[in-house]
XYZ file of C-alpha atoms in Angstrom:
760
model
C -58.622 186.745 -120.562
C -56.492 186.765 -117.322
C -57.370 184.011 -115.024
C -58.753 185.460 -111.683
C -58.511 181.970 -110.076
C -57.005 182.221 -106.377
C -54.494 179.941 -104.756
C -56.636 177.340 -102.955
C -56.386 177.137 -99.045
C -54.107 174.442 -97.970
C -52.986 172.868 -94.572
C -50.563 175.725 -94.502
C -53.248 178.408 -95.002
C -52.491 181.100 -92.401
C -54.787 181.783 -89.268
C -54.802 184.949 -87.134
C -53.703 183.031 -84.122
C -50.587 181.930 -85.991
C -49.369 185.637 -86.319
C -46.481 186.765 -84.240
C -47.207 188.485 -80.970
C -46.684 192.168 -81.221
C -44.031 193.525 -78.816
C -42.339 196.960 -78.358
C -39.328 195.581 -79.894
C -41.266 194.393 -82.961
C -42.749 197.856 -83.224
C -39.362 199.321 -83.285
C -38.277 196.929 -86.030
C -41.211 198.316 -88.019
C -39.935 201.877 -87.639
C -42.257 203.055 -84.906
C -40.662 204.991 -82.035
C -41.784 204.106 -78.522
C -43.873 207.350 -78.362
C -45.507 206.292 -81.772
C -46.197 202.642 -80.600
C -47.895 204.138 -77.454
C -50.000 206.386 -79.586
C -51.324 203.349 -81.659
C -52.047 201.559 -78.421
C -54.085 204.585 -77.240
C -55.929 204.929 -80.558
C -56.939 201.198 -80.591
C -57.336 200.894 -76.795
C -55.561 197.691 -77.080
C -52.406 196.062 -78.516
C -52.401 195.961 -82.226
C -52.199 192.570 -83.886
C -49.449 191.872 -86.443
C -51.395 192.954 -89.451
C -52.526 196.161 -87.806
C -49.036 196.954 -86.636
C -47.769 196.662 -90.293
C -50.508 199.010 -91.480
C -49.772 201.716 -88.902
C -46.030 201.179 -89.532
C -46.255 201.960 -93.352
C -48.915 204.775 -93.086
C -46.841 206.521 -90.373
C -43.569 205.996 -92.147
C -41.656 208.981 -93.188
C -42.132 208.025 -96.875
C -46.048 207.995 -96.589
C -46.771 210.451 -93.825
C -43.949 213.129 -94.315
C -43.964 213.388 -90.526
C -40.608 215.287 -90.456
C -41.353 217.583 -93.522
C -45.133 218.529 -93.495
C -44.619 221.464 -91.169
C -42.060 223.155 -93.503
C -43.741 221.974 -96.793
C -46.724 224.147 -95.710
C -44.528 227.117 -96.213
C -44.361 226.504 -100.122
C -46.768 228.575 -102.430
C -49.010 226.321 -104.265
C -51.681 228.407 -105.776
C -52.025 230.535 -109.055
C -54.943 231.257 -111.354
C -53.619 228.415 -113.865
C -53.206 225.850 -110.964
C -56.099 223.200 -111.078
C -54.697 220.676 -108.604
C -51.836 221.367 -106.166
C -50.157 218.937 -103.750
C -52.389 216.404 -102.192
C -53.407 214.260 -105.191
C -51.453 211.736 -107.341
C -50.042 214.524 -109.373
C -50.189 218.445 -109.866
C -52.253 219.932 -112.678
C -51.903 223.297 -114.530
C -54.260 224.882 -117.137
C -52.423 225.288 -120.479
C -55.536 226.737 -122.382
C -57.885 225.554 -125.006
C -59.367 223.080 -122.612
C -56.205 221.299 -121.955
C -54.103 220.803 -118.779
C -50.558 219.450 -118.089
C -50.315 216.847 -115.240
C -46.853 216.225 -113.738
C -44.942 215.072 -110.747
C -41.444 213.935 -109.635
C -40.736 211.218 -107.123
C -37.747 209.362 -105.851
C -36.688 205.770 -105.981
C -33.224 206.275 -104.271
C -33.061 203.524 -101.923
C -34.320 200.852 -104.071
C -32.029 201.746 -107.029
C -29.087 201.631 -104.750
C -29.846 198.025 -103.704
C -31.022 196.776 -107.024
C -30.324 199.438 -109.687
C -32.150 198.096 -112.683
C -35.416 197.308 -110.950
C -35.191 200.131 -108.636
C -34.997 202.716 -111.411
C -37.442 200.750 -113.779
C -40.218 200.678 -111.099
C -39.444 204.299 -110.245
C -40.349 205.209 -113.704
C -43.358 202.875 -113.660
C -44.696 204.354 -110.471
C -44.510 207.938 -111.589
C -46.133 207.129 -114.843
C -49.182 205.730 -112.915
C -49.195 208.821 -110.695
C -49.985 210.853 -113.923
C -52.249 208.429 -115.818
C -54.323 207.924 -112.622
C -55.337 211.495 -113.018
C -56.776 210.621 -116.445
C -53.700 211.919 -118.444
C -51.930 210.458 -121.257
C -48.155 210.454 -120.333
C -46.144 212.509 -123.132
C -42.701 212.625 -121.687
C -40.375 211.438 -118.958
C -37.440 213.150 -117.369
C -34.909 212.098 -114.632
C -32.485 213.576 -112.330
C -29.604 211.321 -111.336
C -26.874 211.483 -108.786
C -24.056 209.035 -108.384
C -20.808 208.845 -106.367
C -17.440 209.647 -107.487
C -16.215 207.798 -110.673
C -13.414 206.283 -108.603
C -15.798 204.557 -106.229
C -16.056 200.741 -106.997
C -19.839 200.722 -107.179
C -20.313 203.715 -109.466
C -20.102 202.123 -112.810
C -22.415 199.147 -111.856
C -25.091 201.574 -110.442
C -24.937 203.865 -113.431
C -25.182 201.018 -115.760
C -28.019 199.388 -114.061
C -30.105 202.719 -113.362
C -29.748 203.883 -116.940
C -30.755 200.412 -118.279
C -33.827 200.253 -116.047
C -34.893 203.646 -116.962
C -34.529 202.855 -120.699
C -36.219 199.536 -120.406
C -39.395 200.708 -118.756
C -39.754 203.998 -120.623
C -39.002 202.589 -124.023
C -41.454 199.626 -123.547
C -44.102 201.888 -122.558
C -43.538 204.040 -125.773
C -42.936 207.205 -123.626
C -40.076 209.416 -124.747
C -37.447 210.184 -122.153
C -36.618 213.666 -123.274
C -34.476 215.435 -120.494
C -32.818 215.415 -117.139
C -29.378 215.770 -115.478
C -26.742 213.522 -114.248
C -24.097 214.594 -111.727
C -21.381 212.769 -109.743
C -19.957 213.504 -106.185
C -18.468 211.398 -103.533
C -21.380 212.374 -101.106
C -23.549 209.987 -103.068
C -21.205 207.021 -102.923
C -23.475 205.222 -100.329
C -26.820 206.706 -101.548
C -27.419 207.425 -105.174
C -30.434 209.534 -106.157
C -32.853 208.502 -108.848
C -35.664 211.190 -109.230
C -38.068 210.328 -112.108
C -40.570 212.848 -113.500
C -43.480 212.433 -115.894
C -45.598 214.952 -117.785
C -48.839 214.136 -119.317
C -51.825 215.754 -120.988
C -55.729 215.629 -120.037
C -58.615 217.561 -121.127
C -59.706 219.772 -118.214
C -63.224 218.179 -118.203
C -61.796 214.651 -117.964
C -59.624 214.784 -114.923
C -59.892 212.067 -112.309
C -59.175 212.263 -108.495
C -58.653 209.793 -105.645
C -61.329 211.708 -103.703
C -65.022 211.493 -104.134
C -65.955 207.912 -103.032
C -69.223 207.514 -100.860
C -70.923 204.833 -98.987
C -71.901 201.613 -100.557
C -69.750 201.446 -103.487
C -67.647 198.585 -104.749
C -64.020 198.624 -104.377
C -62.273 197.182 -107.349
C -58.602 195.871 -107.813
C -57.153 196.062 -111.353
C -53.723 195.244 -112.561
C -51.073 192.556 -111.897
C -51.429 189.848 -109.377
C -49.871 190.588 -105.895
C -46.811 188.834 -104.849
C -44.366 189.318 -101.906
C -42.233 191.643 -103.694
C -41.656 195.090 -102.128
C -42.865 194.294 -98.724
C -41.622 196.930 -96.410
C -40.564 199.257 -99.344
C -41.912 202.244 -97.671
C -40.280 201.507 -94.362
C -37.000 200.726 -96.093
C -37.257 204.113 -97.739
C -37.688 205.721 -94.386
C -34.456 204.780 -92.807
C -30.742 205.178 -93.512
C -28.532 202.562 -94.734
C -25.524 200.562 -93.189
C -23.006 198.181 -94.596
C -25.884 195.541 -94.925
C -27.798 197.566 -97.302
C -27.841 195.065 -100.066
C -29.462 192.556 -97.752
C -32.749 194.594 -98.262
C -32.951 193.483 -101.934
C -36.327 191.615 -101.329
C -37.929 194.875 -100.503
C -37.396 196.083 -104.062
C -40.135 195.863 -106.284
C -40.143 194.057 -109.729
C -41.774 195.795 -112.712
C -43.250 194.630 -116.090
C -43.613 197.579 -118.444
C -45.676 195.523 -120.910
C -48.470 195.141 -118.247
C -48.207 198.702 -117.385
C -48.760 199.652 -120.985
C -51.971 197.547 -121.192
C -52.903 199.026 -117.832
C -52.452 202.481 -119.035
C -54.724 201.862 -122.106
C -57.316 199.938 -120.120
C -57.575 202.762 -117.502
C -57.917 205.558 -119.987
C -60.692 203.627 -121.714
C -62.337 202.807 -118.343
C -62.209 206.532 -117.640
C -64.110 207.210 -120.885
C -66.881 204.661 -119.855
C -68.113 206.781 -117.253
C -68.083 204.073 -114.459
C -65.205 205.468 -112.214
C -65.958 207.424 -108.941
C -62.345 207.587 -107.744
C -59.085 205.896 -108.534
C -55.851 205.616 -106.702
C -52.343 203.981 -107.791
C -51.074 201.286 -105.514
C -47.673 202.868 -104.955
C -45.755 203.121 -101.695
C -47.422 200.747 -99.167
C -49.500 199.356 -101.997
C -53.055 198.337 -101.123
C -52.844 199.820 -97.663
C -52.030 203.329 -98.831
C -54.309 203.535 -101.637
C -57.464 202.092 -99.713
C -56.642 204.309 -96.711
C -56.242 207.354 -98.868
C -59.407 206.790 -100.812
C -61.382 206.203 -97.585
C -59.914 209.223 -95.739
C -60.625 211.558 -98.678
C -64.233 210.279 -98.766
C -64.863 210.517 -95.093
C -65.800 206.636 -95.225
C -64.597 203.301 -94.364
C -63.512 200.271 -96.433
C -64.167 196.580 -95.966
C -61.972 194.298 -98.042
C -62.289 190.562 -98.743
C -58.813 189.783 -99.420
C -59.673 186.251 -100.595
C -60.637 187.993 -103.763
C -57.302 189.884 -104.350
C -55.473 188.343 -107.473
C -52.448 186.657 -105.971
C -49.508 184.818 -107.675
C -48.230 183.134 -104.634
C -49.884 180.722 -102.195
C -50.588 181.063 -98.553
C -50.297 184.866 -98.507
C -51.181 186.486 -95.294
C -53.253 189.767 -95.073
C -50.066 191.458 -93.761
C -48.269 190.445 -96.886
C -51.095 191.424 -99.254
C -51.595 194.799 -97.576
C -47.826 195.830 -97.491
C -46.917 194.280 -100.852
C -45.690 196.920 -103.340
C -46.069 194.634 -106.387
C -46.244 196.865 -109.414
C -48.756 197.989 -112.095
C -51.876 197.879 -109.716
C -54.657 200.262 -109.272
C -57.576 200.678 -106.765
C -60.749 201.945 -108.155
C -64.144 202.858 -106.642
C -66.873 202.022 -109.288
C -70.363 203.395 -109.588
C -72.639 200.475 -108.267
C -74.047 198.458 -110.956
C -71.077 199.028 -113.447
C -69.002 196.136 -112.567
C -69.725 194.157 -115.680
C -68.833 197.192 -117.876
C -65.600 197.734 -116.140
C -64.805 193.971 -116.235
C -65.387 193.699 -120.008
C -62.976 196.561 -120.455
C -60.197 194.908 -118.338
C -60.830 191.753 -120.112
C -60.325 193.304 -123.503
C -56.935 194.477 -122.324
C -55.964 191.146 -120.536
C -55.999 192.951 -117.148
C -57.008 191.220 -113.855
C -60.202 192.577 -112.341
C -61.572 191.756 -109.082
C -64.262 193.312 -106.713
C -62.483 193.087 -103.434
C -64.734 195.099 -101.054
C -67.148 197.824 -100.536
C -67.149 201.253 -98.855
C -69.015 201.773 -95.633
C -70.475 204.587 -93.440
C -68.231 203.300 -90.370
C -64.922 204.892 -90.855
C -63.048 201.604 -90.155
C -60.574 199.604 -92.370
C -61.745 196.076 -91.971
C -59.750 193.159 -93.533
C -61.295 189.684 -93.941
C -59.633 186.505 -95.242
C -59.740 182.835 -94.841
C -62.882 183.035 -92.830
C -61.507 185.453 -90.273
C -61.216 189.159 -89.515
C -57.488 190.124 -89.432
C -57.710 193.993 -89.073
C -60.441 196.389 -87.745
C -59.011 199.764 -87.167
C -60.203 203.379 -87.591
C -59.243 205.189 -90.732
C -58.793 208.700 -89.636
C -55.954 208.114 -87.259
C -53.846 206.408 -89.902
C -53.720 209.897 -91.634
C -54.918 212.559 -89.311
C -53.147 211.167 -86.266
C -49.934 210.451 -88.020
C -46.927 212.027 -86.218
C -46.189 215.359 -87.270
C -42.687 216.566 -86.002
C -41.194 220.137 -85.863
C -37.578 218.627 -85.613
C -34.834 220.794 -84.015
C -32.814 222.738 -86.773
C -29.283 224.029 -86.668
C -28.293 226.839 -89.194
C -25.519 226.277 -91.793
C -22.421 228.558 -91.174
C -21.813 230.201 -94.328
C -18.113 230.328 -95.064
C -16.449 233.587 -96.200
C -15.352 233.998 -99.755
C -11.761 232.971 -100.505
C -11.549 235.797 -103.038
C -10.553 235.564 -106.709
C -6.909 235.337 -105.812
C -7.630 231.783 -104.554
C -8.494 230.616 -108.147
C -5.834 231.489 -110.619
C -5.828 230.085 -114.023
C -3.848 226.825 -114.507
C -0.508 226.850 -116.035
C -2.021 225.875 -119.287
C -4.325 229.011 -119.264
C -7.789 229.213 -120.722
C -7.381 226.211 -123.050
C -6.293 223.904 -120.256
C -8.988 225.117 -117.847
C -11.811 224.687 -120.637
C -10.726 221.319 -121.745
C -10.523 219.956 -118.049
C -14.070 221.651 -117.369
C -15.808 220.168 -120.415
C -14.567 216.752 -119.780
C -15.213 216.742 -116.070
C -18.013 214.221 -114.799
C -20.634 217.018 -114.413
C -20.104 218.695 -117.786
C -19.046 215.937 -120.010
C -21.687 214.855 -122.587
C -24.283 212.467 -121.229
C -24.853 211.072 -124.839
C -23.944 207.607 -123.619
C -27.030 207.809 -121.248
C -29.644 209.354 -123.394
C -29.011 207.464 -126.475
C -30.267 204.391 -124.595
C -33.473 206.312 -124.105
C -36.153 206.597 -126.838
C -36.347 210.345 -127.106
C -38.462 210.583 -130.193
C -41.132 208.016 -129.770
C -44.702 209.551 -130.320
C -43.224 211.921 -132.720
C -43.902 215.035 -130.599
C -40.396 215.769 -129.245
C -39.272 219.007 -130.678
C -35.896 219.464 -128.851
C -33.718 216.535 -128.122
C -31.443 216.222 -125.040
C -28.546 218.825 -125.036
C -30.261 220.730 -127.847
C -31.950 223.268 -125.640
C -31.834 224.325 -121.875
C -35.199 222.289 -121.504
C -36.991 219.522 -123.451
C -39.652 220.658 -125.682
C -42.599 218.468 -126.541
C -45.540 219.401 -128.851
C -49.204 219.428 -127.467
C -51.551 217.950 -129.882
C -54.814 219.690 -130.351
C -57.934 218.240 -128.656
C -59.442 218.278 -132.155
C -57.225 216.668 -134.563
C -58.444 218.636 -137.511
C -57.342 221.856 -135.808
C -53.612 222.705 -136.145
C -51.869 223.041 -132.817
C -48.474 224.824 -132.475
C -48.463 224.656 -128.496
C -45.620 222.903 -126.690
C -44.564 222.247 -123.139
C -41.061 223.049 -121.985
C -39.702 220.809 -119.173
C -36.400 220.582 -117.163
C -35.192 219.375 -113.877
C -32.512 221.365 -111.948
C -30.472 221.618 -108.641
C -27.086 222.596 -107.783
C -26.409 220.601 -104.523
C -23.032 222.065 -103.850
C -24.676 225.545 -103.526
C -27.318 224.081 -101.122
C -24.516 222.638 -99.004
C -22.717 225.867 -98.852
C -25.847 227.995 -98.155
C -29.139 226.120 -98.131
C -31.480 229.073 -98.379
C -29.517 230.597 -101.293
C -29.160 227.121 -102.971
C -32.889 226.412 -102.558
C -33.683 229.692 -104.170
C -31.060 229.071 -106.958
C -32.574 225.692 -107.957
C -35.843 227.268 -108.681
C -34.269 230.226 -110.364
C -32.151 227.955 -112.727
C -35.347 226.000 -113.483
C -37.032 229.329 -114.375
C -34.079 230.220 -116.660
C -33.986 226.789 -118.385
C -37.519 227.226 -119.435
C -37.248 230.847 -120.467
C -34.306 230.139 -122.574
C -36.437 228.138 -124.821
C -39.018 231.012 -125.073
C -41.367 229.142 -122.720
C -43.370 230.885 -120.046
C -42.652 229.062 -116.761
C -45.821 228.026 -114.978
C -45.122 225.591 -112.090
C -42.823 223.215 -110.435
C -42.712 219.927 -108.842
C -39.988 219.121 -106.444
C -38.158 216.243 -105.125
C -36.505 217.034 -101.712
C -33.597 214.741 -101.149
C -31.819 215.167 -97.812
C -30.031 213.001 -95.151
C -31.240 212.044 -91.646
C -33.844 214.602 -90.394
C -33.025 213.564 -86.748
C -29.773 215.574 -87.094
C -30.373 219.165 -86.589
C -27.895 220.178 -89.182
C -29.742 218.170 -91.744
C -33.209 219.430 -90.689
C -31.683 222.910 -90.867
C -30.583 222.434 -94.512
C -34.065 221.190 -95.292
C -35.861 224.124 -93.672
C -33.663 226.693 -95.200
C -33.815 225.228 -98.625
C -37.594 225.365 -98.360
C -37.382 229.085 -97.407
C -35.143 229.863 -100.452
C -37.506 227.891 -102.749
C -40.445 229.754 -101.294
C -38.893 233.217 -101.893
C -37.981 232.213 -105.505
C -41.439 230.775 -106.246
C -43.165 233.892 -104.975
C -40.854 236.163 -106.756
C -41.077 234.231 -110.042
C -44.835 233.608 -109.721
C -43.890 230.002 -110.119
C -45.966 227.686 -107.694
C -45.266 224.190 -106.403
C -48.149 221.718 -107.602
C -46.770 218.393 -106.505
C -43.609 216.804 -105.101
C -41.891 214.203 -102.991
C -39.767 213.984 -100.070
C -36.945 211.528 -99.543
C -34.965 211.557 -96.285
C -32.514 209.252 -94.573
C -30.352 209.315 -97.556
C -27.377 208.363 -95.407
C -24.975 205.390 -94.998
C -23.166 204.846 -91.665
C -23.941 208.447 -90.743
C -22.620 209.984 -93.858
C -25.368 211.907 -95.663
C -25.740 213.134 -99.208
C -25.377 216.697 -100.196
C -28.817 218.463 -99.789
C -30.577 217.966 -103.194
C -33.874 219.822 -103.648
C -34.387 218.803 -107.252
C -36.884 220.964 -109.110
C -38.796 219.973 -112.127
C -40.217 222.912 -114.001
C -42.929 223.031 -116.846
C -43.662 225.907 -119.092
C -45.847 226.713 -122.154
C -44.594 227.770 -125.543
C -47.330 229.313 -127.552
C -45.696 228.318 -130.965
C -42.976 225.724 -130.950
C -41.872 226.810 -134.430
C -40.375 229.849 -132.632
C -38.914 227.950 -129.731
C -35.351 228.630 -128.899
C -32.402 226.151 -128.858
C -28.966 226.732 -127.626
C -26.832 225.929 -130.863
C -25.104 228.619 -132.958
C -27.230 228.800 -136.161
C -25.407 230.723 -138.664
C -21.979 232.604 -139.409
C -21.997 236.313 -138.793
C -24.569 236.188 -135.910
C -23.488 238.525 -133.017
C -23.113 236.766 -129.627
C -24.148 238.745 -126.486
C -23.916 238.210 -122.581
C -27.362 239.225 -121.165
C -26.621 240.288 -117.551
C -23.706 241.103 -115.450
C -20.029 240.294 -115.707
C -18.857 237.137 -113.830
C -17.432 237.763 -110.489
C -18.229 234.761 -108.306
C -15.762 231.752 -108.104
C -16.442 230.253 -104.894
C -18.451 226.745 -105.114
C -18.010 226.866 -108.896
C -16.831 223.908 -111.090
C -13.694 225.929 -111.866
C -13.022 225.927 -108.142
C -13.750 222.342 -107.675
C -12.116 220.768 -110.848
C -9.168 223.116 -111.109
C -8.282 223.814 -107.772
C -10.008 220.941 -105.846
C -11.715 223.588 -103.648
C -15.378 223.350 -102.344
C -15.262 226.207 -100.125
C -16.853 229.556 -99.690
C -20.506 230.751 -100.308
C -22.853 230.113 -103.065
C -23.384 232.770 -105.664
C -25.944 235.420 -104.717
C -29.434 235.119 -106.109
C -31.169 238.327 -106.858
C -34.704 237.229 -107.524
C -35.981 240.694 -108.848
C -33.078 240.505 -111.254
C -33.965 237.015 -112.260
C -37.478 238.047 -113.034
C -36.497 241.252 -114.802
C -33.977 239.276 -117.089
C -36.091 236.503 -117.780
C -39.070 238.725 -118.816
C -36.542 240.401 -121.106
C -35.521 237.164 -122.734
C -39.259 236.268 -123.309
C -40.026 239.815 -124.709
C -36.872 239.126 -127.205
C -38.449 235.661 -128.031
C -41.654 237.131 -128.999
C -39.878 239.398 -131.430
C -39.856 237.723 -135.043
C -36.241 236.534 -135.582
C -34.651 238.629 -133.110
C -32.959 235.624 -131.239
C -31.388 232.716 -133.178
C -30.084 231.049 -130.001
C -30.130 231.199 -126.175
C -28.450 229.410 -123.487
C -28.669 230.147 -119.553
C -25.351 230.531 -117.663
C -24.781 228.068 -114.976
C -22.262 225.465 -114.390
C -18.981 226.468 -115.769
C -19.752 230.007 -116.506
C -19.623 232.064 -119.616
C -16.814 230.281 -121.630
C -18.389 226.810 -120.997
C -21.736 228.132 -122.110
C -20.185 229.432 -125.368
C -18.549 225.916 -125.801
C -22.034 224.364 -125.303
C -23.402 226.437 -128.060
C -20.609 225.611 -130.386
C -20.681 221.902 -129.841
C -24.366 221.857 -130.131
C -24.032 223.482 -133.680
C -22.048 220.412 -134.780
C -24.573 217.886 -133.059
C -27.657 219.463 -134.533
C -28.280 220.718 -137.989
C -24.911 221.874 -139.211
C -22.520 220.129 -141.430
C -19.853 222.771 -140.614
C -19.173 223.331 -136.866
C -19.684 226.794 -135.739
C -17.511 228.650 -133.232
C -16.848 232.253 -132.007
C -14.337 234.921 -132.563
C -14.222 237.023 -129.411
C -14.050 240.736 -129.370
C -10.712 241.975 -128.162
C -11.584 244.181 -125.215
C -13.035 241.695 -122.783
C -11.601 241.014 -119.358
C -8.967 238.058 -119.301
C -9.829 237.089 -115.666
C -10.910 233.576 -114.667
C -14.082 235.138 -112.823
C -15.399 236.790 -115.936
C -15.234 233.609 -118.013
C -15.774 230.946 -115.389
C -17.750 232.682 -112.649
C -21.282 231.189 -111.931
C -23.141 234.447 -111.122
C -26.902 234.244 -111.614
C -29.610 235.720 -113.800
C -27.646 235.580 -117.008
C -27.917 234.371 -120.607
C -25.920 234.081 -123.662
C -27.860 234.859 -126.981
C -27.128 235.302 -130.594
C -28.741 237.570 -133.149
C -28.562 238.759 -136.698
C -30.166 242.009 -135.617
C -27.565 243.840 -133.455
C -28.963 247.161 -133.629
C -32.371 246.121 -132.506
C -31.091 243.932 -129.868
C -28.871 246.829 -128.316
C -31.930 249.187 -128.465
C -34.213 246.597 -126.962
C -31.824 245.998 -124.118
C -31.522 249.603 -123.447
C -35.349 250.041 -123.379
C -35.587 247.234 -120.827
C -32.566 248.442 -118.698
C -30.669 245.158 -119.082
C -27.132 244.947 -119.276
C -25.826 243.630 -122.632
C -22.278 242.920 -123.717
C -21.050 241.996 -127.111
C -18.841 238.816 -126.672
C -18.159 237.940 -130.230
C -19.148 236.819 -133.722
C -20.294 233.246 -134.782
C -17.654 232.005 -137.210
C -16.882 228.520 -138.772
C -14.784 225.716 -137.287
C -13.039 227.418 -134.279
C -13.234 228.974 -130.956
C -11.046 231.905 -130.077
C -10.176 231.807 -126.303
C -9.783 234.953 -124.153
C -5.964 234.776 -124.470
C -6.235 234.709 -128.353
C -5.453 230.958 -128.752
C -7.561 228.964 -131.008
C -9.150 225.485 -130.602
C -11.413 223.590 -133.012
C -14.964 222.908 -132.176
C -14.705 219.184 -133.293
C -11.661 218.842 -130.900
C -13.840 220.196 -127.923
C -16.710 218.079 -128.932
C -14.470 214.929 -128.887
C -13.169 215.891 -125.463
C -16.615 216.388 -124.226
C -18.038 213.155 -125.484
C -15.179 210.718 -124.798
C -15.053 210.462 -121.007
C -18.316 208.584 -120.160
C -18.001 205.880 -122.801
C -14.446 205.453 -121.930
C -15.276 205.112 -118.250
C -18.154 202.698 -118.933
C -15.966 200.506 -121.418
C -13.227 199.955 -118.927
């Protein structure tokens, strides 16, 4: 049993009168503008004390209040018949049938991971796991979306190594498979890397828990790790841009312990089965402050806390430090009165700290007592309802004209040189070095491993273990930041559409998304314009595809010395596969299969990887997104997937275009299930243009089939363009100019760059 003994008061025990005197300059240092500080003074009718200032500063921070983004986020569609819980809780929830629901969310840990990559990434994983199991769900999968600076930047290697190690450490120790994600490199992330973590969990629909629901006169209980001084001002730090002194903020980074979180997970799930919980909230950003305020606000009540009872691992902590600490692996629970002993016994069983630290009140006040004094007595509603809400000025992005196909000729080495350059470039090279550090198969439910399908596939066990279940969830994260920079509205729509395609390409019906909106300084109109336009594009795509947003996160101020990242609205999508035995993967399966392009010929080379990697050009517009065509083409692929044995492989077309997609399918045949690599012999009458083979036009897939006649008839019936590209053959790929390259050679070129870079 964990000891709940508290550090004893000493001569150094803090007193309220010893706190610093609050000034306007101090409020500014806490991230409050002069107008915001004046609003605090008006709400209280007096000057706040130091503890109260800290509480207002974190609750009104960009990270907690979404003060620059709430106006625009309200534009996103969040409802559908299958949505059980949309934005506003710890995670979103969708109905997947049979009395089961999927719970999922994505969140950022960008600033902490730049300062201290291992702990920043590790605690990002820990935090998103808690968001999911706080809802009563058992996590079944983790994903991540990572963006780093240029490989030539002196910090990139260390940051990449630390982040991957942190993700692997936390997820592996928790026994949750890390099954998918994406990793990109671009110089815009030199000063601000992005670490977006996503978790998907399962819960029975009649066993969901919420942070709302608390009433008056109920015990407030703290469970989990002891509180220390780590992570203080974490939310404030995440709400400001960096400068050259960014690494001096290392003390604001939390320190995680996945072994404690594993115990906390099991203890919470058992506590939920005991019938003692009224509401529960993860202590995430802003720690005990945000969790207590959010529970109180949603219940229309107040909370009085006796902070002497908070489990602490350091002596002489002040209420300011306790309330703002972001120590990890902690939960705040409102229990049914009289159930304290039952709950304590469960925590003791799992060796988890348990303490009754307060009670709920009818007066809607947050009252903090400690060391025999009252340190804070402020109204709860203004901390949430009166938080600033800005409609910041926006400036549109000027969309550049197309440079035209003539600006992008093939290199002197022809198709072979172009393909070899592209598959070895930082964005397209194999990320095996990363994901082999993750346990992708723990729990035994992973159906498709990384790089085997366009989305990860994880089986859904039946509620009744005696009943066979063949359901599976498909999940993926997607964004193309260069498109969002070129044309934010189109880029926002494309991110949602690519998420849709990646799920469809596995045979999954896309159901909902979570988003992680990563942008620069919102006080700059051009950045706020990017944000607003990306939201509009996402809105259009979500509506057109019937693909609502159920949860998400906003990360702003991703800038260093005034240089911002590319706008990066990462989309995490989840879909349902009725029978995972019929799920589609991207690898070529058998010699003789016909290979088809589903959709239009490639024509768009602006903002493509071909343009960037072959010609060092990042100019022109993003590819056009026709959402009606996306829906029509996606529905056709789903209809094909429902036909017994019609499709043997499917891959969506995105970065690198058609030839890179075909190469992916060939390389995957060697990675998964085939002793003999399978390539493609192209038909002879296809265009030889760079645009056809490397264009990144949207709403397209590449498929293989052993039933060509049926495939052609089915496409004609649905009015879908279908072009025969070639035939699956052993060993080699025929390139458009007739040259031949071995699949094994391409795979070696694709897999070598990252290990070589990390081993320098």
